[in-house]
Amino acid sequence: MGRIDSQAAAAHRSPLARSRSFSPTQSASRKASMEKTILDLEQQWQEALLASNVEALDRIYDDTLVYTHSNASVDTKASYLDSIRSGRARYLSLVRDEIRVQVYGETAIVTCHWKVESIGNGKRNQTNARYIHVYVRQQGTWRMAAHQSTIIVP
């Protein structure tokens, strides 16, 4: 059996996998640390949503945030925070499971299943969905740049 050429193997990896900025010897501990940081941010995000804590969400969200709801409506950071601040959007309960984090250099992707009870524009909603969050690290700080939720059809 021939040896695997590392350059050939790298050519078959996805662009995100090739973007990792750390060596294999550093990767395990650094990756675990980054994953823990992202999981902590996810927990802070959940707590801030349930408390309608706009200040905390402002710190978590990147200024370029694209927030795509499960009904396909899209918010910017400013419009989403405004809807929470005004009470038009309110989260009553939020249960998450199947949380997975993948770190690719200065980018992290979170996938998750969540069940949400919320109020949007005066209407009570119950949502069973999956979401993807994209975090970016700039100047040493991780922030959520994108949220995309997709309803699970029974």
mmCIF file with all atom_site columns, C-alpha atoms in Angstrom:
data_model
loop_
_atom_site.group_PDB
_atom_site.id
_atom_site.type_symbol
_atom_site.label_atom_id
_atom_site.label_alt_id
_atom_site.label_comp_id
_atom_site.label_asym_id
_atom_site.label_entity_id
_atom_site.label_seq_id
_atom_site.pdbx_PDB_ins_code
_atom_site.Cartn_x
_atom_site.Cartn_y
_atom_site.Cartn_z
_atom_site.occupancy
_atom_site.B_iso_or_equiv
_atom_site.pdbx_formal_charge
_atom_site.auth_seq_id
_atom_site.auth_comp_id
_atom_site.auth_asym_id
_atom_site.auth_atom_id
_atom_site.pdbx_PDB_model_num
ATOM 1   C CA . MET A 1 1   ? 0.000   0.000  0.000  1.00 0.00 ? 1   MET A CA 1
ATOM 2   C CA . GLY A 1 2   ? 1.259   3.438  -0.862 1.00 0.00 ? 2   GLY A CA 1
ATOM 3   C CA . ARG A 1 3   ? 1.529   6.330  1.547  1.00 0.00 ? 3   ARG A CA 1
ATOM 4   C CA . ILE A 1 4   ? -1.087  9.031  1.401  1.00 0.00 ? 4   ILE A CA 1
ATOM 5   C CA . ASP A 1 5   ? 0.349   12.206 -0.059 1.00 0.00 ? 5   ASP A CA 1
ATOM 6   C CA . SER A 1 6   ? -0.587  14.994 2.387  1.00 0.00 ? 6   SER A CA 1
ATOM 7   C CA . GLN A 1 7   ? -0.849  17.579 -0.372 1.00 0.00 ? 7   GLN A CA 1
ATOM 8   C CA . ALA A 1 8   ? -3.169  15.352 -2.366 1.00 0.00 ? 8   ALA A CA 1
ATOM 9   C CA . ALA A 1 9   ? -5.274  14.687 0.740  1.00 0.00 ? 9   ALA A CA 1
ATOM 10  C CA . ALA A 1 10  ? -5.466  18.424 1.478  1.00 0.00 ? 10  ALA A CA 1
ATOM 11  C CA . ALA A 1 11  ? -6.665  19.098 -2.050 1.00 0.00 ? 11  ALA A CA 1
ATOM 12  C CA . HIS A 1 12  ? -9.688  16.866 -1.404 1.00 0.00 ? 12  HIS A CA 1
ATOM 13  C CA . ARG A 1 13  ? -10.738 18.662 1.788  1.00 0.00 ? 13  ARG A CA 1
ATOM 14  C CA . SER A 1 14  ? -13.366 21.350 1.738  1.00 0.00 ? 14  SER A CA 1
ATOM 15  C CA . PRO A 1 15  ? -12.235 25.003 1.572  1.00 0.00 ? 15  PRO A CA 1
ATOM 16  C CA . LEU A 1 16  ? -13.385 25.470 5.178  1.00 0.00 ? 16  LEU A CA 1
ATOM 17  C CA . ALA A 1 17  ? -11.324 22.508 6.354  1.00 0.00 ? 17  ALA A CA 1
ATOM 18  C CA . ARG A 1 18  ? -8.271  23.888 4.563  1.00 0.00 ? 18  ARG A CA 1
ATOM 19  C CA . SER A 1 19  ? -8.706  27.259 6.293  1.00 0.00 ? 19  SER A CA 1
ATOM 20  C CA . ARG A 1 20  ? -7.774  26.036 9.759  1.00 0.00 ? 20  ARG A CA 1
ATOM 21  C CA . SER A 1 21  ? -5.110  28.276 11.169 1.00 0.00 ? 21  SER A CA 1
ATOM 22  C CA . PHE A 1 22  ? -3.440  25.886 13.600 1.00 0.00 ? 22  PHE A CA 1
ATOM 23  C CA . SER A 1 23  ? -1.148  22.886 13.345 1.00 0.00 ? 23  SER A CA 1
ATOM 24  C CA . PRO A 1 24  ? -2.269  19.333 14.125 1.00 0.00 ? 24  PRO A CA 1
ATOM 25  C CA . THR A 1 25  ? -0.281  19.330 17.383 1.00 0.00 ? 25  THR A CA 1
ATOM 26  C CA . GLN A 1 26  ? -2.111  22.443 18.575 1.00 0.00 ? 26  GLN A CA 1
ATOM 27  C CA . SER A 1 27  ? -5.436  21.564 17.044 1.00 0.00 ? 27  SER A CA 1
ATOM 28  C CA . ALA A 1 28  ? -6.974  19.284 19.684 1.00 0.00 ? 28  ALA A CA 1
ATOM 29  C CA . SER A 1 29  ? -6.619  21.579 22.690 1.00 0.00 ? 29  SER A CA 1
ATOM 30  C CA . ARG A 1 30  ? -7.131  24.796 20.752 1.00 0.00 ? 30  ARG A CA 1
ATOM 31  C CA . LYS A 1 31  ? -10.170 23.412 18.965 1.00 0.00 ? 31  LYS A CA 1
ATOM 32  C CA . ALA A 1 32  ? -11.661 22.202 22.261 1.00 0.00 ? 32  ALA A CA 1
ATOM 33  C CA . SER A 1 33  ? -11.106 25.636 23.787 1.00 0.00 ? 33  SER A CA 1
ATOM 34  C CA . MET A 1 34  ? -12.738 27.382 20.827 1.00 0.00 ? 34  MET A CA 1
ATOM 35  C CA . GLU A 1 35  ? -15.665 24.972 20.857 1.00 0.00 ? 35  GLU A CA 1
ATOM 36  C CA . LYS A 1 36  ? -16.203 25.658 24.574 1.00 0.00 ? 36  LYS A CA 1
ATOM 37  C CA . THR A 1 37  ? -16.122 29.407 23.909 1.00 0.00 ? 37  THR A CA 1
ATOM 38  C CA . ILE A 1 38  ? -18.771 29.016 21.192 1.00 0.00 ? 38  ILE A CA 1
ATOM 39  C CA . LEU A 1 39  ? -20.940 26.777 23.384 1.00 0.00 ? 39  LEU A CA 1
ATOM 40  C CA . ASP A 1 40  ? -20.709 29.393 26.149 1.00 0.00 ? 40  ASP A CA 1
ATOM 41  C CA . LEU A 1 41  ? -21.820 32.068 23.648 1.00 0.00 ? 41  LEU A CA 1
ATOM 42  C CA . GLU A 1 42  ? -24.722 29.871 22.571 1.00 0.00 ? 42  GLU A CA 1
ATOM 43  C CA . GLN A 1 43  ? -25.830 29.582 26.209 1.00 0.00 ? 43  GLN A CA 1
ATOM 44  C CA . GLN A 1 44  ? -25.504 33.356 26.682 1.00 0.00 ? 44  GLN A CA 1
ATOM 45  C CA . TRP A 1 45  ? -27.556 33.844 23.509 1.00 0.00 ? 45  TRP A CA 1
ATOM 46  C CA . GLN A 1 46  ? -30.328 31.565 24.809 1.00 0.00 ? 46  GLN A CA 1
ATOM 47  C CA . GLU A 1 47  ? -30.425 33.337 28.175 1.00 0.00 ? 47  GLU A CA 1
ATOM 48  C CA . ALA A 1 48  ? -30.450 36.769 26.528 1.00 0.00 ? 48  ALA A CA 1
ATOM 49  C CA . LEU A 1 49  ? -33.312 35.802 24.183 1.00 0.00 ? 49  LEU A CA 1
ATOM 50  C CA . LEU A 1 50  ? -35.431 34.476 27.041 1.00 0.00 ? 50  LEU A CA 1
ATOM 51  C CA . ALA A 1 51  ? -34.770 37.611 29.115 1.00 0.00 ? 51  ALA A CA 1
ATOM 52  C CA . SER A 1 52  ? -35.206 39.991 26.138 1.00 0.00 ? 52  SER A CA 1
ATOM 53  C CA . ASN A 1 53  ? -31.771 41.310 27.101 1.00 0.00 ? 53  ASN A CA 1
ATOM 54  C CA . VAL A 1 54  ? -30.995 43.590 24.161 1.00 0.00 ? 54  VAL A CA 1
ATOM 55  C CA . GLU A 1 55  ? -27.656 44.729 25.620 1.00 0.00 ? 55  GLU A CA 1
ATOM 56  C CA . ALA A 1 56  ? -26.369 41.151 25.843 1.00 0.00 ? 56  ALA A CA 1
ATOM 57  C CA . LEU A 1 57  ? -27.631 40.331 22.345 1.00 0.00 ? 57  LEU A CA 1
ATOM 58  C CA . ASP A 1 58  ? -25.940 43.471 21.041 1.00 0.00 ? 58  ASP A CA 1
ATOM 59  C CA . ARG A 1 59  ? -22.614 42.121 22.359 1.00 0.00 ? 59  ARG A CA 1
ATOM 60  C CA . ILE A 1 60  ? -23.213 38.645 20.890 1.00 0.00 ? 60  ILE A CA 1
ATOM 61  C CA . TYR A 1 61  ? -24.355 39.731 17.417 1.00 0.00 ? 61  TYR A CA 1
ATOM 62  C CA . ASP A 1 62  ? -21.933 41.041 14.829 1.00 0.00 ? 62  ASP A CA 1
ATOM 63  C CA . ASP A 1 63  ? -22.908 44.369 13.240 1.00 0.00 ? 63  ASP A CA 1
ATOM 64  C CA . THR A 1 64  ? -23.355 42.506 9.928  1.00 0.00 ? 64  THR A CA 1
ATOM 65  C CA . LEU A 1 65  ? -25.798 39.964 11.397 1.00 0.00 ? 65  LEU A CA 1
ATOM 66  C CA . VAL A 1 66  ? -28.230 38.329 8.960  1.00 0.00 ? 66  VAL A CA 1
ATOM 67  C CA . TYR A 1 67  ? -31.033 36.759 11.029 1.00 0.00 ? 67  TYR A CA 1
ATOM 68  C CA . THR A 1 68  ? -33.259 34.520 8.900  1.00 0.00 ? 68  THR A CA 1
ATOM 69  C CA . HIS A 1 69  ? -36.317 33.287 10.760 1.00 0.00 ? 69  HIS A CA 1
ATOM 70  C CA . SER A 1 70  ? -38.058 29.955 10.208 1.00 0.00 ? 70  SER A CA 1
ATOM 71  C CA . ASN A 1 71  ? -40.828 31.783 8.293  1.00 0.00 ? 71  ASN A CA 1
ATOM 72  C CA . ALA A 1 72  ? -38.145 33.085 5.866  1.00 0.00 ? 72  ALA A CA 1
ATOM 73  C CA . SER A 1 73  ? -38.340 36.696 7.069  1.00 0.00 ? 73  SER A CA 1
ATOM 74  C CA . VAL A 1 74  ? -34.930 38.340 7.398  1.00 0.00 ? 74  VAL A CA 1
ATOM 75  C CA . ASP A 1 75  ? -33.686 40.841 9.964  1.00 0.00 ? 75  ASP A CA 1
ATOM 76  C CA . THR A 1 76  ? -30.541 42.881 10.340 1.00 0.00 ? 76  THR A CA 1
ATOM 77  C CA . LYS A 1 77  ? -28.986 43.304 13.755 1.00 0.00 ? 77  LYS A CA 1
ATOM 78  C CA . ALA A 1 78  ? -30.686 46.680 14.175 1.00 0.00 ? 78  ALA A CA 1
ATOM 79  C CA . SER A 1 79  ? -34.148 45.512 13.071 1.00 0.00 ? 79  SER A CA 1
ATOM 80  C CA . TYR A 1 80  ? -34.008 42.332 15.164 1.00 0.00 ? 80  TYR A CA 1
ATOM 81  C CA . LEU A 1 81  ? -32.864 44.116 18.310 1.00 0.00 ? 81  LEU A CA 1
ATOM 82  C CA . ASP A 1 82  ? -35.579 46.704 17.752 1.00 0.00 ? 82  ASP A CA 1
ATOM 83  C CA . SER A 1 83  ? -38.257 44.005 17.562 1.00 0.00 ? 83  SER A CA 1
ATOM 84  C CA . ILE A 1 84  ? -37.055 42.551 20.865 1.00 0.00 ? 84  ILE A CA 1
ATOM 85  C CA . ARG A 1 85  ? -36.680 45.961 22.512 1.00 0.00 ? 85  ARG A CA 1
ATOM 86  C CA . SER A 1 86  ? -40.217 46.959 21.478 1.00 0.00 ? 86  SER A CA 1
ATOM 87  C CA . GLY A 1 87  ? -41.754 43.664 22.619 1.00 0.00 ? 87  GLY A CA 1
ATOM 88  C CA . ARG A 1 88  ? -42.933 42.714 19.101 1.00 0.00 ? 88  ARG A CA 1
ATOM 89  C CA . ALA A 1 89  ? -40.733 39.615 19.440 1.00 0.00 ? 89  ALA A CA 1
ATOM 90  C CA . ARG A 1 90  ? -40.552 37.734 22.718 1.00 0.00 ? 90  ARG A CA 1
ATOM 91  C CA . TYR A 1 91  ? -39.278 34.258 23.557 1.00 0.00 ? 91  TYR A CA 1
ATOM 92  C CA . LEU A 1 92  ? -41.231 32.371 26.223 1.00 0.00 ? 92  LEU A CA 1
ATOM 93  C CA . SER A 1 93  ? -39.341 29.070 26.180 1.00 0.00 ? 93  SER A CA 1
ATOM 94  C CA . LEU A 1 94  ? -36.449 27.611 24.256 1.00 0.00 ? 94  LEU A CA 1
ATOM 95  C CA . VAL A 1 95  ? -35.168 24.033 24.477 1.00 0.00 ? 95  VAL A CA 1
ATOM 96  C CA . ARG A 1 96  ? -32.103 22.990 22.477 1.00 0.00 ? 96  ARG A CA 1
ATOM 97  C CA . ASP A 1 97  ? -30.455 19.624 21.816 1.00 0.00 ? 97  ASP A CA 1
ATOM 98  C CA . GLU A 1 98  ? -28.197 17.958 19.250 1.00 0.00 ? 98  GLU A CA 1
ATOM 99  C CA . ILE A 1 99  ? -25.821 20.941 19.495 1.00 0.00 ? 99  ILE A CA 1
ATOM 100 C CA . ARG A 1 100 ? -22.737 20.552 17.320 1.00 0.00 ? 100 ARG A CA 1
ATOM 101 C CA . VAL A 1 101 ? -19.854 22.963 16.845 1.00 0.00 ? 101 VAL A CA 1
ATOM 102 C CA . GLN A 1 102 ? -17.305 22.940 14.024 1.00 0.00 ? 102 GLN A CA 1
ATOM 103 C CA . VAL A 1 103 ? -14.415 25.407 14.126 1.00 0.00 ? 103 VAL A CA 1
ATOM 104 C CA . TYR A 1 104 ? -12.630 26.445 10.918 1.00 0.00 ? 104 TYR A CA 1
ATOM 105 C CA . GLY A 1 105 ? -9.918  28.934 11.800 1.00 0.00 ? 105 GLY A CA 1
ATOM 106 C CA . GLU A 1 106 ? -11.668 32.221 12.573 1.00 0.00 ? 106 GLU A CA 1
ATOM 107 C CA . THR A 1 107 ? -15.127 30.839 11.753 1.00 0.00 ? 107 THR A CA 1
ATOM 108 C CA . ALA A 1 108 ? -17.349 28.503 13.761 1.00 0.00 ? 108 ALA A CA 1
ATOM 109 C CA . ILE A 1 109 ? -20.565 26.827 12.678 1.00 0.00 ? 109 ILE A CA 1
ATOM 110 C CA . VAL A 1 110 ? -23.178 25.622 15.145 1.00 0.00 ? 110 VAL A CA 1
ATOM 111 C CA . THR A 1 111 ? -26.026 23.307 14.220 1.00 0.00 ? 111 THR A CA 1
ATOM 112 C CA . CYS A 1 112 ? -28.823 22.547 16.624 1.00 0.00 ? 112 CYS A CA 1
ATOM 113 C CA . HIS A 1 113 ? -32.370 21.289 17.059 1.00 0.00 ? 113 HIS A CA 1
ATOM 114 C CA . TRP A 1 114 ? -34.621 23.634 19.035 1.00 0.00 ? 114 TRP A CA 1
ATOM 115 C CA . LYS A 1 115 ? -38.207 23.888 20.191 1.00 0.00 ? 115 LYS A CA 1
ATOM 116 C CA . VAL A 1 116 ? -39.315 27.460 20.739 1.00 0.00 ? 116 VAL A CA 1
ATOM 117 C CA . GLU A 1 117 ? -42.398 29.100 22.097 1.00 0.00 ? 117 GLU A CA 1
ATOM 118 C CA . SER A 1 118 ? -42.477 32.759 21.142 1.00 0.00 ? 118 SER A CA 1
ATOM 119 C CA . ILE A 1 119 ? -44.689 35.740 20.493 1.00 0.00 ? 119 ILE A CA 1
ATOM 120 C CA . GLY A 1 120 ? -44.238 37.591 17.219 1.00 0.00 ? 120 GLY A CA 1
ATOM 121 C CA . ASN A 1 121 ? -46.356 40.632 16.394 1.00 0.00 ? 121 ASN A CA 1
ATOM 122 C CA . GLY A 1 122 ? -48.941 39.580 18.975 1.00 0.00 ? 122 GLY A CA 1
ATOM 123 C CA . LYS A 1 123 ? -49.218 35.988 17.716 1.00 0.00 ? 123 LYS A CA 1
ATOM 124 C CA . ARG A 1 124 ? -48.131 33.022 19.837 1.00 0.00 ? 124 ARG A CA 1
ATOM 125 C CA . ASN A 1 125 ? -45.918 30.569 17.931 1.00 0.00 ? 125 ASN A CA 1
ATOM 126 C CA . GLN A 1 126 ? -44.594 27.105 18.676 1.00 0.00 ? 126 GLN A CA 1
ATOM 127 C CA . THR A 1 127 ? -41.684 26.115 16.492 1.00 0.00 ? 127 THR A CA 1
ATOM 128 C CA . ASN A 1 128 ? -39.867 22.816 16.096 1.00 0.00 ? 128 ASN A CA 1
ATOM 129 C CA . ALA A 1 129 ? -36.842 23.542 13.942 1.00 0.00 ? 129 ALA A CA 1
ATOM 130 C CA . ARG A 1 130 ? -33.155 23.229 13.267 1.00 0.00 ? 130 ARG A CA 1
ATOM 131 C CA . TYR A 1 131 ? -30.847 26.197 13.149 1.00 0.00 ? 131 TYR A CA 1
ATOM 132 C CA . ILE A 1 132 ? -27.396 27.049 11.962 1.00 0.00 ? 132 ILE A CA 1
ATOM 133 C CA . HIS A 1 133 ? -25.332 29.821 13.514 1.00 0.00 ? 133 HIS A CA 1
ATOM 134 C CA . VAL A 1 134 ? -22.180 31.219 11.972 1.00 0.00 ? 134 VAL A CA 1
ATOM 135 C CA . TYR A 1 135 ? -19.703 32.881 14.310 1.00 0.00 ? 135 TYR A CA 1
ATOM 136 C CA . VAL A 1 136 ? -16.686 34.888 13.195 1.00 0.00 ? 136 VAL A CA 1
ATOM 137 C CA . ARG A 1 137 ? -13.710 35.883 15.289 1.00 0.00 ? 137 ARG A CA 1
ATOM 138 C CA . GLN A 1 138 ? -12.399 39.364 14.619 1.00 0.00 ? 138 GLN A CA 1
ATOM 139 C CA . GLN A 1 139 ? -9.797  41.108 16.754 1.00 0.00 ? 139 GLN A CA 1
ATOM 140 C CA . GLY A 1 140 ? -9.958  38.206 19.209 1.00 0.00 ? 140 GLY A CA 1
ATOM 141 C CA . THR A 1 141 ? -13.733 38.381 19.771 1.00 0.00 ? 141 THR A CA 1
ATOM 142 C CA . TRP A 1 142 ? -16.305 35.843 18.590 1.00 0.00 ? 142 TRP A CA 1
ATOM 143 C CA . ARG A 1 143 ? -19.638 37.219 17.356 1.00 0.00 ? 143 ARG A CA 1
ATOM 144 C CA . MET A 1 144 ? -22.653 35.670 15.659 1.00 0.00 ? 144 MET A CA 1
ATOM 145 C CA . ALA A 1 145 ? -22.803 36.785 12.013 1.00 0.00 ? 145 ALA A CA 1
ATOM 146 C CA . ALA A 1 146 ? -25.705 34.634 10.821 1.00 0.00 ? 146 ALA A CA 1
ATOM 147 C CA . HIS A 1 147 ? -28.725 32.712 12.105 1.00 0.00 ? 147 HIS A CA 1
ATOM 148 C CA . GLN A 1 148 ? -30.852 30.514 9.835  1.00 0.00 ? 148 GLN A CA 1
ATOM 149 C CA . SER A 1 149 ? -33.756 28.482 11.172 1.00 0.00 ? 149 SER A CA 1
ATOM 150 C CA . THR A 1 150 ? -35.662 25.811 9.253  1.00 0.00 ? 150 THR A CA 1
ATOM 151 C CA . ILE A 1 151 ? -38.946 24.341 10.460 1.00 0.00 ? 151 ILE A CA 1
ATOM 152 C CA . ILE A 1 152 ? -39.143 20.556 10.771 1.00 0.00 ? 152 ILE A CA 1
ATOM 153 C CA . VAL A 1 153 ? -42.283 19.487 8.946  1.00 0.00 ? 153 VAL A CA 1
ATOM 154 C CA . PRO A 1 154 ? -44.006 16.592 10.752 1.00 0.00 ? 154 PRO A CA 1
#
